[in-house]
Coordinates of C-alpha atoms and ligand atoms in Angstrom, one line a residue:
M1 CA -46.2 65.4 122.9
K2 CA -46.3 68.5 125.1
Q3 CA -45.0 70.6 122.2
N4 CA -47.6 69.1 119.9
N5 CA -50.4 70.1 122.3
L6 CA -49.2 73.7 122.5
Q7 CA -48.8 73.8 118.7
F8 CA -52.3 72.5 118.2
N9 CA -53.6 75.0 120.7
S10 CA -52.0 78.0 119.0
K11 CA -53.2 76.9 115.6
H12 CA -56.8 76.0 116.3
I13 CA -58.0 77.3 119.6
W14 CA -59.1 80.9 120.3
H15 CA -58.3 82.3 123.7
P16 CA -59.8 85.3 125.4
Y17 CA -59.1 88.6 123.5
D18 CA -56.4 87.0 121.4
S19 CA -55.3 86.5 117.9
I20 CA -55.1 83.2 116.0
S21 CA -52.2 84.2 113.8
K22 CA -50.1 85.8 116.6
P23 CA -51.4 84.4 119.8
L24 CA -49.9 85.1 123.2
P25 CA -48.3 82.0 124.8
C26 CA -50.4 79.6 126.8
Y27 CA -49.3 77.5 129.7
M28 CA -50.6 73.9 129.9
I29 CA -52.3 73.1 133.2
Q30 CA -52.4 69.6 134.5
S31 CA -54.5 70.1 137.6
A32 CA -55.2 72.5 140.4
C33 CA -55.6 72.2 144.1
G34 CA -56.1 74.8 146.8
V35 CA -54.1 77.9 145.8
Y36 CA -51.9 76.0 143.4
L37 CA -52.1 75.5 139.7
K38 CA -49.9 72.6 138.5
L39 CA -48.3 73.1 135.2
D40 CA -47.6 70.2 132.7
S41 CA -44.0 70.4 133.7
G42 CA -44.9 69.5 137.2
L43 CA -44.2 73.0 138.5
K44 CA -46.8 74.2 141.0
I45 CA -47.5 77.9 140.9
I46 CA -49.5 80.1 143.3
D47 CA -52.7 81.5 142.0
G48 CA -53.1 85.3 142.4
M49 CA -56.2 85.6 140.2
S50 CA -58.9 83.1 141.5
S51 CA -59.5 82.5 137.8
W52 CA -60.9 85.9 137.2
W53 CA -62.6 86.5 140.5
S54 CA -64.3 83.1 140.6
A55 CA -62.4 80.4 142.6
I56 CA -62.8 82.1 145.9
H57 CA -62.3 78.9 148.0
G58 CA -59.4 77.7 145.9
Y59 CA -59.4 74.9 143.4
N60 CA -60.8 71.4 143.8
H61 CA -62.4 72.3 147.1
P62 CA -63.2 68.9 148.7
I63 CA -66.8 69.9 149.8
L64 CA -67.7 71.5 146.5
K65 CA -66.2 68.6 144.6
K66 CA -68.0 66.0 146.6
H67 CA -71.3 67.8 146.1
L68 CA -70.7 68.0 142.4
V69 CA -69.9 64.3 142.1
Q70 CA -73.0 63.4 144.0
Q71 CA -75.0 65.6 141.6
V72 CA -73.4 63.9 138.6
N73 CA -74.7 60.6 139.8
N74 CA -78.1 62.0 140.1
I75 CA -78.9 64.3 137.1
T76 CA -76.5 66.5 135.2
H77 CA -79.0 68.3 133.1
V78 CA -82.7 68.6 132.3
M79 CA -84.6 71.4 130.5
F80 CA -86.0 74.1 132.7
G81 CA -89.2 74.7 130.7
G82 CA -92.0 73.0 132.7
I83 CA -89.5 71.3 135.0
I84 CA -88.1 72.2 138.5
H85 CA -85.6 70.3 140.5
K86 CA -84.0 70.3 143.9
P87 CA -80.7 71.9 143.0
A88 CA -82.4 75.0 141.6
L89 CA -84.9 75.1 144.5
L90 CA -82.2 74.8 147.1
L91 CA -79.9 77.4 145.4
C92 CA -82.7 79.9 145.1
K93 CA -83.7 79.5 148.8
E94 CA -80.0 79.8 149.7
L95 CA -79.7 83.0 147.6
L96 CA -82.7 84.6 149.2
K97 CA -81.1 84.1 152.6
I98 CA -78.1 86.3 151.6
L99 CA -80.1 88.9 149.6
P100 CA -82.1 91.9 150.8
K101 CA -85.8 91.1 151.4
K102 CA -86.8 93.3 148.5
L103 CA -85.1 91.1 145.9
K104 CA -87.3 88.1 145.4
C105 CA -87.5 86.9 141.8
I106 CA -84.6 85.0 140.4
F107 CA -83.7 84.4 136.8
L108 CA -80.9 81.8 136.3
C109 CA -78.5 82.5 133.5
D110 CA -75.5 80.8 131.9
S111 CA -72.9 83.5 132.3
G112 CA -72.3 87.1 133.5
S113 CA -72.9 88.7 130.1
V114 CA -76.2 86.9 129.8
A115 CA -77.2 88.1 133.2
I116 CA -76.6 91.6 132.0
E117 CA -78.6 91.0 128.8
V118 CA -81.4 89.6 131.0
A119 CA -81.3 92.6 133.4
M120 CA -81.5 95.1 130.5
K121 CA -84.3 93.2 128.9
M122 CA -86.1 93.2 132.3
A123 CA -85.8 97.0 132.4
L124 CA -87.1 97.3 128.8
Q125 CA -90.0 95.0 129.4
Y126 CA -90.8 96.9 132.6
W127 CA -91.5 100.0 130.5
N128 CA -93.1 98.1 127.7
N129 CA -96.5 99.5 127.6
N130 CA -97.7 102.0 125.0
K131 CA -97.6 105.1 127.2
K132 CA -94.2 104.7 128.6
T133 CA -91.9 102.7 126.2
R134 CA -88.3 103.5 127.0
R135 CA -85.1 102.3 125.4
I136 CA -82.1 104.2 126.7
F137 CA -79.8 103.3 129.6
L138 CA -77.8 105.6 131.8
T139 CA -74.4 104.4 133.0
I140 CA -71.0 105.8 133.9
R141 CA -67.7 105.9 132.0
N142 CA -65.0 103.3 132.7
G143 CA -67.6 100.6 133.2
Y144 CA -67.4 97.0 132.1
H145 CA -70.4 94.7 131.9
G146 CA -69.5 91.8 129.6
D147 CA -68.9 90.9 125.9
T148 CA -72.3 90.5 124.4
F149 CA -73.8 93.3 122.4
S150 CA -76.1 94.9 124.9
A151 CA -73.4 94.5 127.6
I152 CA -70.8 96.2 125.3
S153 CA -73.3 99.0 124.6
V154 CA -73.0 100.1 128.3
C155 CA -69.2 99.4 128.6
D156 CA -66.9 102.5 128.5
P157 CA -67.2 103.9 125.0
K158 CA -63.5 104.6 124.7
N159 CA -61.5 102.0 126.7
S160 CA -63.5 98.9 125.8
M161 CA -64.6 96.9 122.7
H162 CA -67.4 99.5 122.5
K163 CA -65.7 101.6 119.9
L164 CA -65.0 98.6 117.7
Y165 CA -68.8 98.0 117.2
K166 CA -69.9 101.6 117.8
T167 CA -71.8 101.9 114.5
I168 CA -74.2 99.0 115.3
L169 CA -74.6 99.6 119.1
P170 CA -77.6 101.4 120.5
K171 CA -76.7 104.8 122.0
H172 CA -76.9 105.2 125.7
F173 CA -76.1 108.0 128.2
F174 CA -72.6 108.0 129.8
A175 CA -72.0 110.1 132.9
K176 CA -68.4 111.2 133.6
K177 CA -66.6 108.6 135.6
P178 CA -66.6 109.1 139.4
K179 CA -63.4 110.8 140.4
I180 CA -63.5 110.8 144.1
F181 CA -61.8 107.7 145.5
F182 CA -63.4 105.4 148.0
K183 CA -61.6 106.8 151.0
E184 CA -61.3 110.4 150.0
K185 CA -63.5 113.3 151.2
W186 CA -66.8 113.5 149.4
N187 CA -67.7 116.5 147.3
N188 CA -71.1 116.8 145.4
Y189 CA -69.4 117.9 142.2
D190 CA -68.6 114.2 141.5
I191 CA -72.3 113.4 140.9
H192 CA -73.1 116.5 138.7
S193 CA -72.6 114.8 135.4
F194 CA -74.9 111.9 136.4
L195 CA -77.4 114.3 137.9
D196 CA -77.6 116.4 134.8
L197 CA -78.2 113.4 132.6
I198 CA -80.9 111.8 134.7
V199 CA -82.7 115.2 135.3
N200 CA -82.7 116.1 131.6
N201 CA -83.6 112.7 130.2
Q202 CA -85.8 111.2 133.0
S203 CA -88.7 110.3 130.7
T204 CA -86.5 108.3 128.2
I205 CA -84.2 106.4 130.6
A206 CA -85.2 102.7 131.0
G207 CA -82.7 101.9 133.6
V208 CA -79.4 102.9 135.3
I209 CA -76.7 100.3 135.2
L210 CA -73.3 100.3 136.9
E211 CA -70.7 98.4 138.9
P212 CA -70.9 99.1 142.6
I213 CA -67.9 100.9 144.2
L214 CA -65.3 98.9 142.2
Q215 CA -65.1 99.4 138.4
G216 CA -63.2 96.3 137.3
I217 CA -61.7 95.8 133.9
G218 CA -62.4 99.5 133.0
G219 CA -59.5 100.5 135.2
M220 CA -59.8 98.8 138.6
Q221 CA -60.8 102.0 140.4
F222 CA -62.9 102.3 143.5
Y223 CA -65.3 105.2 143.8
H224 CA -67.0 106.9 146.8
V225 CA -69.9 105.3 148.6
E226 CA -71.7 108.6 148.5
Y227 CA -71.8 108.4 144.7
L228 CA -73.7 105.1 144.8
K229 CA -76.0 106.5 147.5
Q230 CA -76.9 109.5 145.4
V231 CA -77.4 107.3 142.3
R232 CA -79.9 105.3 144.4
L233 CA -81.7 108.5 145.6
L234 CA -81.9 109.8 142.1
C235 CA -83.3 106.5 140.7
N236 CA -85.9 106.6 143.5
M237 CA -86.7 110.2 142.8
Y238 CA -87.3 109.6 139.1
D239 CA -88.7 106.0 139.4
I240 CA -85.9 104.5 137.3
P241 CA -84.8 100.9 138.0
L242 CA -81.3 100.6 139.3
I243 CA -79.3 97.7 137.9
I244 CA -76.3 96.8 139.9
D245 CA -73.6 94.6 138.3
E246 CA -72.0 92.5 141.2
I247 CA -70.6 89.9 138.8
A248 CA -67.0 90.7 139.8
T249 CA -67.6 92.2 143.3
G250 CA -70.2 89.8 144.7
F251 CA -69.6 87.1 147.3
G252 CA -67.2 88.8 149.7
R253 CA -64.5 90.1 147.4
T254 CA -64.6 93.7 148.6
G255 CA -65.1 92.8 152.3
K256 CA -68.9 92.9 152.1
M257 CA -71.0 90.0 150.8
F258 CA -72.1 92.5 148.0
A259 CA -70.3 95.7 147.3
Y260 CA -73.5 97.8 147.3
E261 CA -73.6 97.1 151.1
H262 CA -70.7 99.6 151.5
A263 CA -73.3 102.3 150.5
N264 CA -76.2 100.7 152.4
I265 CA -78.4 100.6 149.3
I266 CA -80.5 98.0 147.6
P267 CA -80.6 97.5 143.8
D268 CA -83.9 97.0 141.9
I269 CA -82.2 94.5 139.6
L270 CA -79.0 92.6 140.6
C271 CA -76.6 90.6 138.4
I272 CA -74.4 88.0 140.0
G273 CA -72.0 85.5 138.4
K274 CA -68.3 84.7 138.5
A275 CA -67.9 83.4 142.2
L276 CA -71.5 82.1 142.3
T277 CA -70.3 78.5 141.9
G278 CA -67.0 79.1 143.8
G279 CA -65.4 78.9 140.4
M280 CA -66.4 75.3 139.7
M281 CA -68.4 76.1 136.6
T282 CA -70.4 78.7 134.8
L283 CA -73.6 80.1 136.3
A284 CA -75.0 83.6 136.8
A285 CA -78.3 85.1 137.9
T286 CA -80.4 88.2 137.6
I287 CA -82.6 88.9 140.6
T288 CA -85.3 91.6 140.8
T289 CA -88.1 92.9 143.0
K290 CA -91.7 91.6 143.0
K291 CA -92.7 95.1 141.8
I292 CA -90.6 94.9 138.6
A293 CA -91.3 91.2 138.0
H294 CA -95.1 91.8 138.2
Q295 CA -95.0 94.9 136.1
I296 CA -93.2 92.9 133.4
S297 CA -95.9 90.2 133.7
N298 CA -98.6 92.9 133.3
N299 CA -97.1 94.3 130.1
Y300 CA -97.2 92.8 126.7
P301 CA -96.2 90.0 126.0
Y302 CA -97.1 89.2 129.7
K303 CA -94.1 87.0 130.1
F304 CA -90.4 87.6 130.4
M305 CA -88.9 86.7 127.1
H306 CA -85.7 84.8 127.8
G307 CA -85.0 81.1 128.3
P308 CA -81.6 79.6 127.7
T309 CA -81.3 75.9 126.8
F310 CA -79.1 75.2 129.9
M311 CA -81.1 77.4 132.2
G312 CA -80.9 76.2 135.8
N313 CA -78.4 73.5 135.0
P314 CA -78.6 71.1 138.0
L315 CA -74.8 70.6 138.3
A316 CA -74.2 74.4 138.4
C317 CA -77.1 75.0 140.8
S318 CA -76.1 72.3 143.2
V319 CA -72.4 73.5 143.5
A320 CA -73.6 77.1 143.7
Q321 CA -75.9 76.2 146.6
K322 CA -73.0 74.5 148.4
N323 CA -70.7 77.5 147.7
I324 CA -73.2 79.9 149.3
S325 CA -73.8 77.6 152.3
L326 CA -70.0 77.6 152.8
L327 CA -70.0 81.4 152.6
R328 CA -72.8 81.6 155.1
K329 CA -70.4 80.1 157.7
N330 CA -68.8 83.6 157.5
I331 CA -65.2 82.4 157.6
W332 CA -64.7 84.5 154.4
K333 CA -65.0 87.7 156.4
K334 CA -61.9 87.0 158.5
Q335 CA -60.0 85.6 155.4
V336 CA -60.7 88.7 153.3
K337 CA -59.9 91.1 156.2
R338 CA -56.5 89.3 156.7
I339 CA -55.7 89.6 153.0
E340 CA -56.7 93.2 153.0
K341 CA -54.5 94.0 156.0
Y342 CA -51.6 92.2 154.5
F343 CA -51.9 94.0 151.2
Q344 CA -52.2 97.3 153.0
N345 CA -49.1 96.6 155.2
K346 CA -46.9 95.4 152.4
L347 CA -48.0 97.2 149.2
F348 CA -48.2 100.8 150.3
L349 CA -44.5 100.6 151.0
L350 CA -44.0 100.5 147.2
L351 CA -45.9 103.8 146.6
N352 CA -42.7 105.8 146.1
H353 CA -41.4 103.3 143.4
P354 CA -40.7 105.3 140.2
R355 CA -42.6 102.7 138.1
I356 CA -45.8 103.0 140.1
C357 CA -48.4 105.7 139.8
A358 CA -51.1 104.3 142.2
I359 CA -51.8 101.5 144.6
R360 CA -55.3 100.6 145.7
V361 CA -56.6 98.0 148.1
I362 CA -60.1 97.0 149.0
G363 CA -61.0 93.7 150.6
A364 CA -59.1 90.8 148.9
I365 CA -58.2 93.0 145.9
A366 CA -54.9 94.8 145.3
V367 CA -54.3 97.1 142.3
I368 CA -50.8 98.2 141.3
E369 CA -51.1 100.8 138.5
C370 CA -47.9 101.6 136.6
Y371 CA -46.9 104.5 134.5
H372 CA -46.2 102.3 131.5
N373 CA -48.0 99.6 129.6
I374 CA -46.9 96.1 130.5
N375 CA -45.5 93.6 128.1
L376 CA -48.0 90.8 128.9
K377 CA -46.1 88.0 127.2
L378 CA -42.8 88.7 129.0
M379 CA -44.3 89.6 132.4
Q380 CA -46.5 86.6 132.4
K381 CA -43.5 84.4 131.7
F382 CA -41.5 86.2 134.4
F383 CA -44.3 85.5 136.9
V384 CA -44.6 81.8 135.9
N385 CA -40.9 81.3 136.2
Y386 CA -41.0 82.8 139.7
G387 CA -43.8 80.4 140.6
V388 CA -46.9 82.6 140.6
W389 CA -50.0 83.1 138.3
I390 CA -50.7 86.8 137.8
R391 CA -52.2 88.2 134.6
P392 CA -51.8 92.0 134.3
F393 CA -53.6 94.1 131.7
K394 CA -52.6 97.5 130.2
Q395 CA -50.7 99.3 133.0
I396 CA -52.3 97.3 135.8
I397 CA -51.0 94.4 137.9
Y398 CA -53.8 93.2 140.2
L399 CA -54.3 90.5 142.7
T400 CA -57.6 88.8 143.5
P401 CA -56.4 85.6 145.3
P402 CA -58.5 82.8 146.6
Y403 CA -59.7 83.7 150.2
I404 CA -58.0 80.6 151.6
I405 CA -54.6 81.9 150.6
K406 CA -51.9 81.8 153.3
T407 CA -49.5 84.5 154.3
I408 CA -46.5 82.7 152.8
H409 CA -48.3 82.6 149.5
L410 CA -49.2 86.3 149.7
K411 CA -45.6 87.1 150.5
K412 CA -44.5 85.3 147.4
L413 CA -47.1 87.0 145.2
I414 CA -46.0 90.5 146.4
Q415 CA -42.3 89.6 146.1
S416 CA -42.8 88.6 142.5
I417 CA -44.5 92.0 141.8
K418 CA -41.6 93.8 143.5
L419 CA -39.1 92.1 141.2
A420 CA -41.3 92.5 138.1
I421 CA -41.6 96.3 138.5
N422 CA -37.8 96.6 138.8
D423 CA -37.3 94.9 135.5
N424 CA -37.5 97.5 132.6
S425 CA -37.7 94.7 130.0
L426 CA -41.2 93.8 131.2
F427 CA -42.6 97.2 130.2
I428 CA -43.4 98.9 126.9
F429 CA -41.9 102.4 126.7
Ligands
PLP1 C1 -66.8 89.3 134.1 C2 -67.8 90.4 134.2 C3 -69.0 90.3 133.4 C4 -69.2 89.3 132.3 O1 -69.3 88.0 132.8 P1 -69.0 86.7 131.9 O2 -69.3 85.5 132.7 O3 -67.6 86.8 131.5 O4 -69.9 86.9 130.7 C5 -69.9 91.3 133.5 N1 -69.7 92.3 134.4 C6 -68.6 92.4 135.2 C7 -68.5 93.5 136.2 C8 -67.6 91.4 135.1 O5 -66.5 91.5 135.8

């Protein structure tokens, strides 16, 4: 039976970034609870990923689950055109409590990529009057903003899907990637490329878009707060909307509720997603200032032109509201700090390992960058056999565990990585 399921899967079901004819293996999951994923074999493995940054309170969280079930008994979905409901009202009120006062107008989206599309459309519509029409975005290399076309168009032009679709993507400006690390000494040369582009093209740039402090899938690098501060200043100086993509970094992951807080700045348009529902289901949002929202409404066609069928889904809104109210109890701060300390104490010991070229830690994120590419299939199997769920990419093994994780679990995650990097067969030479 089990074999049949896996065979059916590999024949008929696409998985993220995978092939149908030669797919990577999949592991059948029966259930999940706390930090554990339970495989079909009955084996329980420790989750080091939070399901791609989302399940911050662990799986099957009793409060979130209870809330979701209550909402199921009430209403699971209704169209958002001409209708409002309590879950959406309560979520948006809750969101405004954790956001800067300037960010006031919320657009609910179905996923992170959609939130990026919406943000870019907002910037385009903001400029949409005859005198000032602008179409080009300015971003930085090494970025990742999602998989839909506008999102890909501002992903790194080399190390993402960007190059695959290059011929049909609109052309945007890419500043050199920030080089100065989060904790290093700042030097203004790092901003020069960005500065040149914004100064020379100010009248054509519709918006600046970037990930704050941490660039995720583009290489898991953390850049200097001064970089972000200067980006903010330059956007102010030239009156260009700043779009901040907090889809991965939001909701405490880097040690601040939002990563832009490290630089003490406020975006003009903010995208959130991933952990918004505590990993229970898909929901994202794009939030902007009254100034931008009203400017959009003053320009042709005098409305904002987006409206997904499942916009403001009550189930997703209700569980997101509860997730934020859990976060507002502020326990996450201690949890993330504890994880960060543990990573710092245990991982930096590995710095001299011949397989490792860099180790980076910020908040509840650890990045182990190796010299060689990883054999994903074999290393994944190695981790599962050891009892952990870690999914590396390229040369990078990273951990983004649920905030509720205990020290014994962290110990096992790190032990598994120590063993994996000692095993030559798990790398591609
Ligand atoms: C995951 C991610 C997205 C895309 O979100 P999806 O929900 O996968 O569409 C966009 N930006 C960043 C920084 C992300 O990490």
